[in-house]
PDB file of C-alpha atoms in Angstrom:
ATOM      1  CA  MET A 206       0.000   0.000   0.000  1.00 51.00           C
ATOM      2  CA  ALA A 207       2.749   2.428   0.984  1.00 52.00           C
ATOM      3  CA  LYS A 208       4.707   1.727  -2.175  1.00 52.00           C
ATOM      4  CA  VAL A 209       1.631   2.446  -4.300  1.00 48.00           C
ATOM      5  CA  VAL A 210       1.143   5.783  -2.566  1.00 49.00           C
ATOM      6  CA  PHE A 211       4.591   6.937  -3.610  1.00 54.00           C
ATOM      7  CA  GLU A 212       4.766   5.445  -7.124  1.00 54.00           C
ATOM      8  CA  ALA A 213       3.683   8.740  -8.668  1.00 49.00           C
ATOM      9  CA  CYS A 214       6.596  10.441  -6.980  1.00 52.00           C
ATOM     10  CA  GLU A 215       9.352   8.122  -8.200  1.00 52.00           C
ATOM     11  CA  SER A 216      10.034   9.748 -11.558  1.00 47.00           C
ATOM     12  CA  GLU A 217      10.230  13.132  -9.863  1.00 45.00           C
ATOM     13  CA  VAL A 218      12.492  11.684  -7.190  1.00 43.00           C
ATOM     14  CA  HIS A 219      14.988  10.365  -9.715  1.00 44.00           C
ATOM     15  CA  SER A 220      14.920  13.474 -11.890  1.00 40.00           C
ATOM     16  CA  SER A 221      15.477  15.799  -8.953  1.00 38.00           C
ATOM     17  CA  ALA A 222      17.880  13.646  -6.978  1.00 38.00           C
ATOM     18  CA  SER A 223      20.713  16.042  -7.675  1.00 37.00           C
ATOM     19  CA  GLN A 224      18.828  18.697  -5.692  1.00 41.00           C
ATOM     20  CA  TRP A 225      18.355  16.580  -2.588  1.00 39.00           C
ATOM     21  CA  CYS A 226      20.226  13.855  -0.779  1.00 45.00           C
ATOM     22  CA  THR A 227      22.617  13.106  -3.622  1.00 40.00           C
ATOM     23  CA  SER A 228      23.172  16.727  -4.483  1.00 39.00           C
ATOM     24  CA  LYS A 229      26.830  16.902  -3.582  1.00 42.00           C
ATOM     25  CA  ARG A 230      28.872  15.442  -6.402  1.00 43.00           C
ATOM     26  CA  ARG A 231      32.241  13.798  -5.939  1.00 46.00           C
ATOM     27  CA  PRO A 232      35.048  16.320  -6.299  1.00 44.00           C
ATOM     28  CA  ARG A 233      37.332  15.687  -9.270  1.00 51.00           C
ATOM     29  CA  GLY A 234      40.284  13.608  -8.267  1.00 50.00           C
ATOM     30  CA  GLY A 235      39.010  13.079  -4.714  1.00 60.00           C
ATOM     31  CA  ARG A 236      36.643  11.034  -2.589  1.00 68.00           C
ATOM     32  CA  LYS A 237      32.978  11.989  -2.393  1.00 79.00           C
ATOM     33  CA  LYS A 238      32.321  13.972   0.769  1.00 89.00           C
ATOM     34  CA  GLY A 239      29.862  12.163   3.016  1.00 96.00           C
ATOM     35  CA  ARG A 240      27.153  13.707   5.118  1.00 97.00           C
ATOM     36  CA  VAL A 241      24.301  12.828   7.452  1.00 98.00           C
ATOM     37  CA  VAL A 242      20.659  13.850   7.121  1.00 98.00           C
ATOM     38  CA  LEU A 243      18.554  13.584  10.291  1.00 98.00           C
ATOM     39  CA  VAL A 244      15.136  12.578   8.965  1.00 98.00           C
ATOM     40  CA  GLY A 245      11.910  12.576  10.953  1.00 98.00           C
ATOM     41  CA  ALA A 246       9.794   9.617   9.809  1.00 97.00           C
ATOM     42  CA  GLY A 247       6.666  10.804  11.594  1.00 96.00           C
ATOM     43  CA  PRO A 248       4.413   8.698  13.833  1.00 94.00           C
ATOM     44  CA  GLY A 249       3.929   5.689  11.570  1.00 90.00           C
ATOM     45  CA  ASP A 250       1.603   6.302   8.626  1.00 94.00           C
ATOM     46  CA  PRO A 251       3.859   6.415   5.534  1.00 95.00           C
ATOM     47  CA  GLU A 252       1.554   8.956   3.898  1.00 96.00           C
ATOM     48  CA  LEU A 253       2.574  11.427   6.616  1.00 96.00           C
ATOM     49  CA  LEU A 254       6.171  11.460   5.398  1.00 96.00           C
ATOM     50  CA  THR A 255       7.244  14.719   3.837  1.00 97.00           C
ATOM     51  CA  MET A 256       8.325  14.624   0.211  1.00 97.00           C
ATOM     52  CA  LYS A 257      11.788  15.685   1.246  1.00 98.00           C
ATOM     53  CA  ALA A 258      12.028  12.802   3.714  1.00 98.00           C
ATOM     54  CA  PHE A 259      10.899  10.339   1.043  1.00 98.00           C
ATOM     55  CA  ARG A 260      13.491  11.625  -1.414  1.00 97.00           C
ATOM     56  CA  CYS A 261      16.215  11.233   1.175  1.00 98.00           C
ATOM     57  CA  ILE A 262      15.171   7.655   1.963  1.00 97.00           C
ATOM     58  CA  GLN A 263      15.282   6.841  -1.746  1.00 97.00           C
ATOM     59  CA  ASN A 264      18.613   8.458  -2.535  1.00 96.00           C
ATOM     60  CA  ALA A 265      20.830   7.996   0.507  1.00 97.00           C
ATOM     61  CA  ASP A 266      23.651   5.451   0.400  1.00 97.00           C
ATOM     62  CA  VAL A 267      22.930   4.146   3.910  1.00 98.00           C
ATOM     63  CA  VAL A 268      19.816   4.228   6.099  1.00 98.00           C
ATOM     64  CA  VAL A 269      20.359   4.062   9.865  1.00 98.00           C
ATOM     65  CA  TYR A 270      16.959   3.575  11.466  1.00 97.00           C
ATOM     66  CA  ASP A 271      15.240   3.222  14.847  1.00 93.00           C
ATOM     67  CA  ARG A 272      12.676   0.857  16.361  1.00 92.00           C
ATOM     68  CA  LEU A 273       9.907   3.463  16.110  1.00 92.00           C
ATOM     69  CA  VAL A 274      10.179   3.699  12.338  1.00 95.00           C
ATOM     70  CA  SER A 275       7.131   1.751  11.148  1.00 93.00           C
ATOM     71  CA  ALA A 276       7.419  -1.366   9.001  1.00 93.00           C
ATOM     72  CA  GLU A 277       5.443   0.397   6.269  1.00 95.00           C
ATOM     73  CA  ILE A 278       8.076   3.130   6.071  1.00 96.00           C
ATOM     74  CA  VAL A 279      10.936   0.627   6.164  1.00 96.00           C
ATOM     75  CA  ASP A 280       9.257  -1.035   3.161  1.00 96.00           C
ATOM     76  CA  LEU A 281       9.776   2.194   1.212  1.00 96.00           C
ATOM     77  CA  ILE A 282      13.562   1.818   1.420  1.00 96.00           C
ATOM     78  CA  PRO A 283      14.780   0.538  -1.968  1.00 95.00           C
ATOM     79  CA  SER A 284      15.977  -3.063  -2.039  1.00 92.00           C
ATOM     80  CA  GLY A 285      19.730  -3.362  -1.983  1.00 88.00           C
ATOM     81  CA  LYS A 286      20.123  -0.223   0.122  1.00 92.00           C
ATOM     82  CA  ALA A 287      22.554  -0.566   3.023  1.00 96.00           C
ATOM     83  CA  LEU A 288      20.480  -0.746   6.233  1.00 96.00           C
ATOM     84  CA  ILE A 289      21.722  -0.427   9.807  1.00 97.00           C
ATOM     85  CA  TYR A 290      19.212  -1.061  12.586  1.00 96.00           C
ATOM     86  CA  VAL A 291      19.941   0.727  15.856  1.00 95.00           C
ATOM     87  CA  GLY A 292      16.605   0.321  17.616  1.00 86.00           C
ATOM     88  CA  LYS A 293      16.173   0.644  21.363  1.00 73.00           C
ATOM     89  CA  ALA A 294      13.517  -0.694  23.715  1.00 67.00           C
ATOM     90  CA  LYS A 295      13.039  -0.253  27.450  1.00 61.00           C
ATOM     91  CA  GLY A 296      15.692  -2.339  29.180  1.00 59.00           C
ATOM     92  CA  LEU A 297      17.004  -3.599  25.821  1.00 60.00           C
ATOM     93  CA  HIS A 298      19.373  -0.982  24.444  1.00 57.00           C
ATOM     94  CA  SER A 299      20.675  -3.053  21.553  1.00 73.00           C
ATOM     95  CA  VAL A 300      23.008  -0.296  20.369  1.00 88.00           C
ATOM     96  CA  PRO A 301      24.287   2.320  22.873  1.00 92.00           C
ATOM     97  CA  GLN A 302      24.024   5.949  21.801  1.00 93.00           C
ATOM     98  CA  ASP A 303      27.810   6.337  21.688  1.00 95.00           C
ATOM     99  CA  LYS A 304      27.986   3.440  19.228  1.00 96.00           C
ATOM    100  CA  ILE A 305      25.253   5.001  17.074  1.00 96.00           C
ATOM    101  CA  ASN A 306      27.273   8.218  16.999  1.00 97.00           C
ATOM    102  CA  ASP A 307      30.359   6.277  15.922  1.00 97.00           C
ATOM    103  CA  ILE A 308      28.419   4.564  13.124  1.00 97.00           C
ATOM    104  CA  LEU A 309      27.147   7.887  11.752  1.00 98.00           C
ATOM    105  CA  VAL A 310      30.593   9.478  11.817  1.00 98.00           C
ATOM    106  CA  ALA A 311      32.280   6.448  10.242  1.00 98.00           C
ATOM    107  CA  GLU A 312      29.739   6.102   7.427  1.00 98.00           C
ATOM    108  CA  ALA A 313      29.913   9.788   6.567  1.00 98.00           C
ATOM    109  CA  LYS A 314      33.709   9.857   6.657  1.00 97.00           C
ATOM    110  CA  ALA A 315      33.705   6.893   4.269  1.00 97.00           C
ATOM    111  CA  GLY A 316      32.096   9.247   1.746  1.00 97.00           C
ATOM    112  CA  ARG A 317      28.511   8.066   2.087  1.00 97.00           C
ATOM    113  CA  THR A 318      25.274  10.010   2.358  1.00 97.00           C
ATOM    114  CA  VAL A 319      23.559   8.717   5.485  1.00 98.00           C
ATOM    115  CA  CYS A 320      19.812   8.941   6.113  1.00 98.00           C
ATOM    116  CA  ARG A 321      19.451   8.857   9.898  1.00 98.00           C
ATOM    117  CA  LEU A 322      15.801   7.836  10.075  1.00 98.00           C
ATOM    118  CA  LYS A 323      13.953   8.409  13.358  1.00 96.00           C
ATOM    119  CA  GLY A 324      10.341   8.001  14.401  1.00 95.00           C
ATOM    120  CA  GLY A 325       8.504  11.294  14.891  1.00 96.00           C
ATOM    121  CA  ASP A 326      10.784  14.328  14.755  1.00 98.00           C
ATOM    122  CA  SER A 327      14.521  14.137  15.392  1.00 97.00           C
ATOM    123  CA  PHE A 328      14.537  17.225  17.602  1.00 98.00           C
ATOM    124  CA  ILE A 329      11.643  16.212  19.886  1.00 97.00           C
ATOM    125  CA  PHE A 330      12.864  13.553  22.330  1.00 95.00           C
ATOM    126  CA  GLY A 331      14.801  11.985  19.465  1.00 93.00           C
ATOM    127  CA  ARG A 332      18.385  12.825  20.477  1.00 95.00           C
ATOM    128  CA  GLY A 333      18.799  14.592  17.169  1.00 97.00           C
ATOM    129  CA  GLY A 334      20.509  17.528  18.812  1.00 97.00           C
ATOM    130  CA  GLU A 335      23.008  15.247  20.560  1.00 97.00           C
ATOM    131  CA  GLU A 336      23.843  13.430  17.337  1.00 98.00           C
ATOM    132  CA  MET A 337      24.198  16.685  15.446  1.00 98.00           C
ATOM    133  CA  GLN A 338      26.665  18.014  18.029  1.00 98.00           C
ATOM    134  CA  VAL A 339      28.812  14.889  17.733  1.00 98.00           C
ATOM    135  CA  LEU A 340      28.761  15.021  13.935  1.00 98.00           C
ATOM    136  CA  ARG A 341      29.626  18.719  13.848  1.00 98.00           C
ATOM    137  CA  ASP A 342      32.494  18.127  16.277  1.00 98.00           C
ATOM    138  CA  ALA A 343      33.764  15.397  13.954  1.00 98.00           C
ATOM    139  CA  GLY A 344      33.641  17.745  10.979  1.00 97.00           C
ATOM    140  CA  VAL A 345      30.709  15.982   9.313  1.00 98.00           C
ATOM    141  CA  SER A 346      28.112  17.972   7.364  1.00 98.00           C
ATOM    142  CA  VAL A 347      24.594  17.569   8.810  1.00 98.00           C
ATOM    143  CA  GLU A 348      21.117  18.493   7.615  1.00 98.00           C
ATOM    144  CA  VAL A 349      17.715  18.122   9.298  1.00 98.00           C
ATOM    145  CA  ILE A 350      14.397  17.142   7.726  1.00 98.00           C
ATOM    146  CA  PRO A 351      11.575  17.645  10.259  1.00 98.00           C
ATOM    147  CA  GLY A 352       8.883  15.043  10.831  1.00 98.00           C
ATOM    148  CA  ILE A 353       5.429  15.043  12.413  1.00 98.00           C
ATOM    149  CA  THR A 354       5.926  14.384  16.106  1.00 97.00           C
ATOM    150  CA  ALA A 355       3.723  11.876  17.943  1.00 96.00           C
ATOM    151  CA  ALA A 356       2.011  14.567  20.029  1.00 97.00           C
ATOM    152  CA  SER A 357       0.614  16.142  16.870  1.00 97.00           C
ATOM    153  CA  GLY A 358       0.043  13.076  14.714  1.00 97.00           C
ATOM    154  CA  CYS A 359      -1.396  10.658  17.268  1.00 97.00           C
ATOM    155  CA  THR A 360      -3.731  13.166  18.889  1.00 97.00           C
ATOM    156  CA  SER A 361      -5.027  14.225  15.480  1.00 97.00           C
ATOM    157  CA  TYR A 362      -5.759  10.601  14.582  1.00 96.00           C
ATOM    158  CA  ALA A 363      -7.495  10.190  17.948  1.00 96.00           C
ATOM    159  CA  GLY A 364      -9.707  13.257  17.468  1.00 97.00           C
ATOM    160  CA  ILE A 365      -8.024  15.186  20.287  1.00 98.00           C
ATOM    161  CA  PRO A 366      -7.039  18.793  19.458  1.00 98.00           C
ATOM    162  CA  LEU A 367      -3.978  19.884  21.408  1.00 98.00           C
ATOM    163  CA  THR A 368      -5.435  23.373  21.766  1.00 97.00           C
ATOM    164  CA  HIS A 369      -9.069  24.445  21.730  1.00 97.00           C
ATOM    165  CA  ARG A 370     -10.625  27.816  22.449  1.00 96.00           C
ATOM    166  CA  GLY A 371     -11.993  27.912  25.972  1.00 94.00           C
ATOM    167  CA  LEU A 372     -10.336  24.630  26.980  1.00 96.00           C
ATOM    168  CA  SER A 373      -6.605  24.826  26.374  1.00 96.00           C
ATOM    169  CA  GLN A 374      -4.456  27.741  25.278  1.00 94.00           C
ATOM    170  CA  GLY A 375      -1.247  25.769  25.162  1.00 97.00           C
ATOM    171  CA  CYS A 376       0.413  22.380  25.010  1.00 97.00           C
ATOM    172  CA  THR A 377       3.331  21.018  27.025  1.00 97.00           C
ATOM    173  CA  LEU A 378       5.370  18.057  25.779  1.00 97.00           C
ATOM    174  CA  VAL A 379       7.038  15.976  28.465  1.00 96.00           C
ATOM    175  CA  THR A 380       9.285  12.923  28.326  1.00 93.00           C
ATOM    176  CA  ALA A 381       8.490  10.339  30.979  1.00 89.00           C
ATOM    177  CA  HIS A 382      11.783   8.582  30.290  1.00 80.00           C
ATOM    178  CA  ALA A 383      14.639   9.232  32.665  1.00 71.00           C
ATOM    179  CA  GLU A 384      17.886   7.446  33.441  1.00 64.00           C
ATOM    180  CA  LYS A 385      17.071   7.540  37.160  1.00 64.00           C
ATOM    181  CA  GLU A 386      14.344   9.623  38.820  1.00 73.00           C
ATOM    182  CA  LEU A 387      11.694  11.448  36.802  1.00 78.00           C
ATOM    183  CA  ALA A 388      12.398  14.936  38.149  1.00 82.00           C
ATOM    184  CA  LEU A 389       9.721  17.316  36.867  1.00 92.00           C
ATOM    185  CA  ASN A 390       8.001  20.394  38.229  1.00 95.00           C
ATOM    186  CA  TRP A 391       4.745  18.555  38.927  1.00 96.00           C
ATOM    187  CA  SER A 392       3.149  21.561  40.602  1.00 96.00           C
ATOM    188  CA  ALA A 393       3.624  23.640  37.466  1.00 97.00           C
ATOM    189  CA  LEU A 394       2.344  20.851  35.214  1.00 97.00           C
ATOM    190  CA  ALA A 395      -0.767  20.402  37.350  1.00 96.00           C
ATOM    191  CA  SER A 396      -1.652  24.107  37.353  1.00 95.00           C
ATOM    192  CA  ILE A 397      -0.547  25.415  33.958  1.00 93.00           C
ATOM    193  CA  ASN A 398      -3.900  24.700  32.270  1.00 91.00           C
ATOM    194  CA  HIS A 399      -2.181  23.253  29.212  1.00 96.00           C
ATOM    195  CA  THR A 400      -2.773  19.995  27.417  1.00 98.00           C
ATOM    196  CA  LEU A 401      -0.043  17.684  28.725  1.00 98.00           C
ATOM    197  CA  VAL A 402       1.473  15.067  26.443  1.00 98.00           C
ATOM    198  CA  PHE A 403       3.758  12.452  27.951  1.00 97.00           C
ATOM    199  CA  TYR A 404       6.069  10.512  25.665  1.00 96.00           C
ATOM    200  CA  MET A 405       7.400   7.087  26.704  1.00 92.00           C
ATOM    201  CA  GLY A 406       5.169   7.100  29.770  1.00 91.00           C
ATOM    202  CA  LEU A 407       3.203   3.849  29.698  1.00 94.00           C
ATOM    203  CA  SER A 408       5.255   2.171  32.423  1.00 92.00           C
ATOM    204  CA  LYS A 409       4.964   5.314  34.577  1.00 93.00           C
ATOM    205  CA  LEU A 410       1.238   5.916  34.098  1.00 96.00           C
ATOM    206  CA  GLN A 411       0.361   5.298  37.743  1.00 96.00           C
ATOM    207  CA  PHE A 412       3.162   7.582  38.924  1.00 94.00           C
ATOM    208  CA  ILE A 413       2.097  10.339  36.503  1.00 96.00           C
ATOM    209  CA  SER A 414      -1.573  10.261  37.494  1.00 97.00           C
ATOM    210  CA  GLU A 415      -0.791  10.140  41.219  1.00 96.00           C
ATOM    211  CA  LYS A 416       1.677  13.048  41.032  1.00 96.00           C
ATOM    212  CA  LEU A 417      -0.720  15.279  39.082  1.00 97.00           C
ATOM    213  CA  ILE A 418      -3.574  14.588  41.523  1.00 98.00           C
ATOM    214  CA  ALA A 419      -1.263  15.149  44.508  1.00 97.00           C
ATOM    215  CA  GLU A 420      -0.310  18.549  43.084  1.00 97.00           C
ATOM    216  CA  GLY A 421      -3.908  19.674  42.743  1.00 97.00           C
ATOM    217  CA  MET A 422      -5.161  18.490  39.372  1.00 97.00           C
ATOM    218  CA  ALA A 423      -8.776  17.311  39.487  1.00 97.00           C
ATOM    219  CA  PRO A 424      -9.102  13.501  39.779  1.00 98.00           C
ATOM    220  CA  ASN A 425     -11.792  13.595  37.074  1.00 98.00           C
ATOM    221  CA  MET A 426      -9.499  15.328  34.566  1.00 98.00           C
ATOM    222  CA  PRO A 427      -9.804  13.485  31.232  1.00 98.00           C
ATOM    223  CA  ILE A 428      -6.836  11.388  30.156  1.00 98.00           C
ATOM    224  CA  ALA A 429      -6.203   9.360  27.014  1.00 97.00           C
ATOM    225  CA  VAL A 430      -3.738   6.601  26.284  1.00 97.00           C
ATOM    226  CA  ILE A 431      -3.055   6.229  22.557  1.00 97.00           C
ATOM    227  CA  GLU A 432      -1.385   2.980  21.576  1.00 96.00           C
ATOM    228  CA  LYS A 433       0.364   2.653  18.199  1.00 94.00           C
ATOM    229  CA  GLY A 434      -1.102   5.919  16.968  1.00 94.00           C
ATOM    230  CA  CYS A 435      -1.429   6.680  13.253  1.00 94.00           C
ATOM    231  CA  SER A 436      -1.445   2.984  12.350  1.00 92.00           C
ATOM    232  CA  VAL A 437      -4.080   0.368  11.566  1.00 90.00           C
ATOM    233  CA  ASN A 438      -3.369  -1.032  15.037  1.00 91.00           C
ATOM    234  CA  GLN A 439      -4.182   2.230  16.824  1.00 94.00           C
ATOM    235  CA  ARG A 440      -6.174   1.941  20.042  1.00 94.00           C
ATOM    236  CA  VAL A 441      -7.418   4.861  22.126  1.00 96.00           C
ATOM    237  CA  PHE A 442      -8.526   4.560  25.744  1.00 96.00           C
ATOM    238  CA  VAL A 443     -10.187   7.563  27.393  1.00 97.00           C
ATOM    239  CA  SER A 444     -10.735   7.779  31.136  1.00 97.00           C
ATOM    240  CA  THR A 445      -9.960  10.076  34.088  1.00 98.00           C
ATOM    241  CA  LEU A 446      -6.819  10.499  36.137  1.00 98.00           C
ATOM    242  CA  SER A 447      -8.291   8.577  39.072  1.00 97.00           C
ATOM    243  CA  ASP A 448      -9.724   5.702  37.005  1.00 97.00           C
ATOM    244  CA  VAL A 449      -7.296   5.261  34.119  1.00 97.00           C
ATOM    245  CA  LEU A 450      -5.401   2.311  35.606  1.00 96.00           C
ATOM    246  CA  THR A 451      -8.623   0.378  36.071  1.00 95.00           C
ATOM    247  CA  ALA A 452      -9.750   1.283  32.565  1.00 94.00           C
ATOM    248  CA  ILE A 453      -6.669  -0.227  30.902  1.00 95.00           C
ATOM    249  CA  GLN A 454      -5.713  -3.015  33.285  1.00 93.00           C
ATOM    250  CA  ASP A 455      -6.895  -5.853  31.012  1.00 92.00           C
ATOM    251  CA  LYS A 456      -6.086  -4.194  27.691  1.00 93.00           C
ATOM    252  CA  ASN A 457      -2.472  -5.422  27.346  1.00 94.00           C
ATOM    253  CA  LEU A 458      -1.181  -2.098  26.109  1.00 95.00           C
ATOM    254  CA  VAL A 459       2.323  -1.972  24.667  1.00 94.00           C
ATOM    255  CA  SER A 460       4.715   0.732  23.570  1.00 90.00           C
ATOM    256  CA  PRO A 461       4.713   3.052  21.771  1.00 91.00           C
ATOM    257  CA  SER A 462       1.857   4.614  23.725  1.00 95.00           C
ATOM    258  CA  LEU A 463       1.231   8.312  24.215  1.00 97.00           C
ATOM    259  CA  ILE A 464      -0.455   9.779  27.302  1.00 98.00           C
ATOM    260  CA  VAL A 465      -2.575  12.915  26.890  1.00 98.00           C
ATOM    261  CA  VAL A 466      -4.020  14.822  29.871  1.00 98.00           C
ATOM    262  CA  GLY A 467      -6.430  17.751  29.664  1.00 98.00           C
ATOM    263  CA  GLU A 468      -9.977  18.937  29.052  1.00 97.00           C
ATOM    264  CA  VAL A 469      -9.497  18.571  25.288  1.00 98.00           C
ATOM    265  CA  VAL A 470      -9.443  14.782  25.684  1.00 98.00           C
ATOM    266  CA  ALA A 471     -13.205  14.870  26.302  1.00 97.00           C
ATOM    267  CA  LEU A 472     -13.667  16.056  22.698  1.00 97.00           C
ATOM    268  CA  SER A 473     -12.425  12.746  21.306  1.00 95.00           C
ATOM    269  CA  SER A 474     -15.868  11.133  21.353  1.00 93.00           C
ATOM    270  CA  GLU A 475     -17.187  13.995  19.220  1.00 95.00           C
ATOM    271  CA  LEU A 476     -14.182  14.502  16.929  1.00 96.00           C
ATOM    272  CA  SER A 477     -12.968  10.934  16.432  1.00 93.00           C
ATOM    273  CA  TRP A 478     -12.621  10.192  12.713  1.00 94.00           C
ATOM    274  CA  PHE A 479      -9.903   7.594  12.113  1.00 93.00           C
ATOM    275  CA  VAL A 480     -11.291   4.086  11.685  1.00 82.00           C
ATOM    276  CA  THR A 481      -8.717   1.316  11.886  1.00 69.00           C
ATOM    277  CA  GLN A 482      -8.782  -1.705   9.636  1.00 50.00           C
ATOM    278  CA  THR A 483      -9.810  -3.890  12.568  1.00 55.00           C
ATOM    279  CA  GLN A 484     -12.784  -1.660  13.351  1.00 55.00           C
ATOM    280  CA  GLU A 485     -13.876  -1.747   9.716  1.00 53.00           C
ATOM    281  CA  GLU A 486     -13.732  -5.552   9.727  1.00 47.00           C
ATOM    282  CA  ILE A 487     -15.821  -5.722  12.899  1.00 42.00           C
ATOM    283  CA  GLU A 488     -18.438  -3.406  11.407  1.00 47.00           C
ATOM    284  CA  GLN A 489     -18.584  -5.487   8.217  1.00 48.00           C
ATOM    285  CA  LEU A 490     -19.022  -8.720  10.160  1.00 42.00           C
ATOM    286  CA  SER A 491     -21.828  -7.256  12.262  1.00 42.00           C
ATOM    287  CA  ALA A 492     -23.659  -5.728   9.280  1.00 47.00           C
TER     288      ALA A 492
END
């Protein structure tokens, strides 16, 4: 399906390749100068890729990609392309960040154009800034292609606006991942009257809800857990801070799951629009 979506773009991709990821020609009498492009792959749906990201995936010499890059997007990588998987999961860091940095530097210094493909956006909890610093320090040319971050993509697919007149005048993005203690200003988060979006927070859901209530947020504040957003396997569970653990206890949720807290969550029942393949099949069977 994903390949069909982009077939119309392929002729344009090849004709304009010199303007994008293969734009820097090999100097006469010398080795081609390598570089790294930090590419945001978005939250999963391949149709949410930017054209620039797609061109880079097609034309890079090497693709270094993460666990959160969906299988549908990986399928867009041309066969025969050099692939390096550096995915991480909680408690299973298959490739340490220092090693990933070394891979990027080595590939670029070997004269290759590297597509560093990350789920979401490289500069939003994606360590893109850290990798860019290392590459710059090593004298490697770096570019950035933004992607749709999970907070925007997954909430849109769940029918939850991040801001809404009269309900939320702002949005705060928070990572629930920490090497040791999750040290946040919980009092500020509980009182700021923003939509709160927690990345990588499924395992800390109880801690998050308890801390927000302890700091004064209403126990009946709406909360949503969005599992595998922007995919045919998306599931959305809406509850309240005080009841959310009970609501999901038998649902076997897995990562990636996004946690959204705020009055705007209550709009999901009215604004929900995305029907997954599974839901369509259920409706057909019951018709």
